[in-house]
Amino acid sequence: MTEVHAVVDGPAPAQATPDHDRPDGHAGEARVRELLGRMTIEEKIAQLVGFWEKEDGEAVAPLQGEFGDAVKLEDFARHGLGHLTRAYGTRPVDAAARAAWLWKFQRDLVTGTRLGIPAIVHEECLTGLSAWKAATFPTPLAWGAAFDPELVTEMAAAIGASMRALGIHQGLAPVLDVIRDPRWGRVDECIAEDPYLVGTIGTSYVRGLQSQGVHATLKHFAGYSASRAGRNFGPVHAGPRELADVLLLPFEMAILDGDARSVMHSYAEIDGVPVAADPTMLTGVLRDRWGFDGTVVADYYGVAFLNLLHHVAADHAEAAGQALTAGVDVELPTGDAYLTLRETVRAGKLDEALIDRAVLRVLRQKRDLGLLDATFTDEPPQAVDLDSPEHRSIARRLAEESIVLVANRDALPLPAGRRVAVIGPNADRQGALFGCYSFLNHVLVQHPGVETGFEVPTVLDAIRVEFGADHVTWARGCDVDTDDRSGFEEAVATAAAADVAVLVVGDHAGLFGRGTVGEGCDRDDLELPGVQRELVEAVLATGTPVVLVLVTGRPYAVGWALPRCAAVVQAFFPGEEGAGAIAGVLSGRVNPSGRLPVSLPGSAGAQPYSYLHPTLGAGSEVTNLPATPVAPFGHGLSYTTFAHTGLTVPATVPTDGALHVALRVTNTGALAGDDVVQLYGRDLVASVTRPVAQLLGYRRVHLAPGQSATVELTVPTTRLAFSDRTLTRVVEPGDVELWVGTSTQRDTQALTTLVGDTVPVTNASPRWTITEIS
């Protein structure tokens, strides 16, 4: 290859821009301060709350039924409004009609309130804009499996363009929680178990969304995913080193390198202190350490939960004072707690300067979004194509790159002309392709009878197209999560009459117990839900070769299936084009190139587990219960083969320098395909225990049969940094093993030595590995 293409595991990072250096500079700052000076206490508080119009029976947030709207929107907003909550994503509404309503509402704020300040409109956008008939992309776990930050940037830009066209200013994404326990229901919203992969992919999403003038909101700061036993809202007992070196790293990258403009606090309590009331996190880490100058918004009802769930506040007024003091600027989705602030200030229990601090941050955000000059006298969009060919193309490419071929005993790709029995509860169900925060599973499921509104072929549909309907038979076999075995007999007969059985099993995403995965849908085991394993066992007993297709939002313990099935394919909720991607992998039209962003567990009892464990974290002869996964982080097969040769690393590297690593990658098979080059490292001796493997950099590279390329990775030594015994993040001198592999498993390795003094890490330290292909 002659082309030289350099990336930084995605788009080039950019340092956060101080407020006074933003467009409009000092004049803009003077303007917002003058505006603040004219505000009454009621007008100030109005800027710090949202309003959510919802109807009885709608439940898309935790304990939503416990809260009610005491007043109508027009009355609530008489002094102005900070945020309008989920104008499009609460129920199925026509986008053009809703835009017309929204423009009028904003125009009324401009003309009908004393200060004339429009509201920020925010919406969920994790797998695409949460709106009826909008494109639904693969879930974030699939982004991690694709190892393609540039494509994630492209996806986020497309989402942001739709949002901006509809008058939406802030998106509640991405989720930067590092997966710590696959039993946690919100795993499908997360990107990976590796903080660097989460940071690079997540920051790429931020940069794509914000390129369209829509502010990204980082979720959930921080520690939420480390809850005890993987239970939602469960207490977190992460130590300060785990917090700094694992859980905070993606947020640091998205703020310092992605200039993320908003952060949402976590519901979690860490060692007994709820994050929503913790100034050491929301002010000390975010603002004092990282220089964050955007807004901190509450996770829905999170301020009131300080009273209702955490019991660190006696009432909503005390909860509001704690959250505001800690650094929560805006209460979402409504003002259940912050509306008490006026009386608290008047009683002398709270300094009004804390309100002023938050209001300034909101006004600066509105200034940056152009809202302080907006009049909404222009015409709202008459029609916006929310599922355009561009959206479909991005969704297809990302789905195809995310499918992981876990095991293959020469069964795939399936030859043409085979009789294919398609079996399983996820084979002919649209919702099987989507994550918890997709509009279909998040909202539309509560409106039976309303059409999906856009094309979503099921896996069965796609297989019929791929192989010919006359070659495909079908039986459901069982449901996702019931004990009904009445369909087993038909499934067994269908499989016995076929040349191969494709079993499509897995999850149904939902909320608060309405699914097998999703928010509030945690598990105490990692077996396939319901009787799905029994269905697979029954079909295996026929002797017909079984291709197991897992369409899930979490990894399951399927070690029993890997040696017995002819092939195992993992798809993490691959979105609206996901069925075609799965069928393409089965036929060979798509050469699989996804890699596991999370280890496939051996058992639920081995959790929590991370490949980033120290020597004693895996278990060995010191215990009879090893935690070894059945497939490691980064694993994924292809229909071609790749050779990694000529690994070169410098013998020594300064502790404040960079490792210049190069290797040759060759496609040694007969088909074109993508390799995902993964560079790992291990600090052999350090002042605290270190992981046995750590991802230092990665790069997706496409090669034709017989083609070779040189991949060069420039790894800043800060990729090997950690918090020492004084909890100072440093790079220490010493020997480091480096290796490249098709996963954490070693392929070719080398040794280098970091030399020099111990070097502390600062905000100015580089965090990204730069890769070049030639």
Short mmCIF file of N, CA and C in Angstrom, two decimals, residues 651-657 717 732-735 752-759:
data_model
loop_
_atom_site.label_atom_id
_atom_site.label_comp_id
_atom_site.label_asym_id
_atom_site.label_seq_id
_atom_site.Cartn_x
_atom_site.Cartn_y
_atom_site.Cartn_z
N ALA A 651 14.37 -0.33 22.16
CA ALA A 651 14.87 -1.02 23.34
C ALA A 651 14.59 -0.23 24.61
N THR A 652 14.69 1.10 24.49
CA THR A 652 14.40 1.96 25.63
C THR A 652 13.57 3.15 25.17
N VAL A 653 12.79 3.67 26.08
CA VAL A 653 11.93 4.82 25.81
C VAL A 653 11.93 5.71 27.05
N PRO A 654 12.10 7.03 26.90
CA PRO A 654 12.01 7.91 28.06
C PRO A 654 10.62 7.85 28.69
N THR A 655 10.55 7.95 29.99
CA THR A 655 9.25 7.87 30.68
C THR A 655 8.32 9.01 30.26
N ASP A 656 8.86 10.09 29.72
CA ASP A 656 8.02 11.19 29.26
C ASP A 656 7.93 11.22 27.73
N GLY A 657 8.18 10.08 27.08
CA GLY A 657 8.21 10.03 25.62
C GLY A 657 7.08 9.19 25.05
N THR A 717 3.69 7.30 26.50
CA THR A 717 3.93 6.50 27.70
C THR A 717 2.81 6.68 28.72
N GLU A 732 6.02 5.24 35.55
CA GLU A 732 7.22 4.78 36.25
C GLU A 732 8.21 4.14 35.29
N PRO A 733 9.50 4.23 35.58
CA PRO A 733 10.48 3.49 34.77
C PRO A 733 10.37 2.00 35.04
N GLY A 734 10.84 1.20 34.05
CA GLY A 734 10.83 -0.25 34.23
C GLY A 734 10.55 -0.97 32.93
N ASP A 735 10.58 -2.31 33.00
CA ASP A 735 10.39 -3.14 31.82
C ASP A 735 8.90 -3.29 31.49
N THR A 752 10.42 -3.76 25.98
CA THR A 752 11.04 -2.43 26.00
C THR A 752 11.21 -2.01 27.45
N THR A 753 12.00 -0.98 27.66
CA THR A 753 12.25 -0.48 29.01
C THR A 753 12.01 1.02 29.05
N LEU A 754 11.18 1.47 29.96
CA LEU A 754 10.99 2.89 30.19
C LEU A 754 12.11 3.38 31.12
N VAL A 755 12.78 4.42 30.70
CA VAL A 755 13.94 4.90 31.46
C VAL A 755 13.74 6.36 31.84
N GLY A 756 14.33 6.73 32.95
CA GLY A 756 14.24 8.11 33.41
C GLY A 756 13.51 8.20 34.74
N ASP A 757 13.15 9.42 35.11
CA ASP A 757 12.47 9.65 36.37
C ASP A 757 10.99 9.27 36.27
N THR A 758 10.39 9.04 37.41
CA THR A 758 8.93 8.90 37.46
C THR A 758 8.29 10.22 37.07
N VAL A 759 7.35 10.17 36.13
CA VAL A 759 6.78 11.39 35.56
C VAL A 759 5.30 11.48 35.91
#
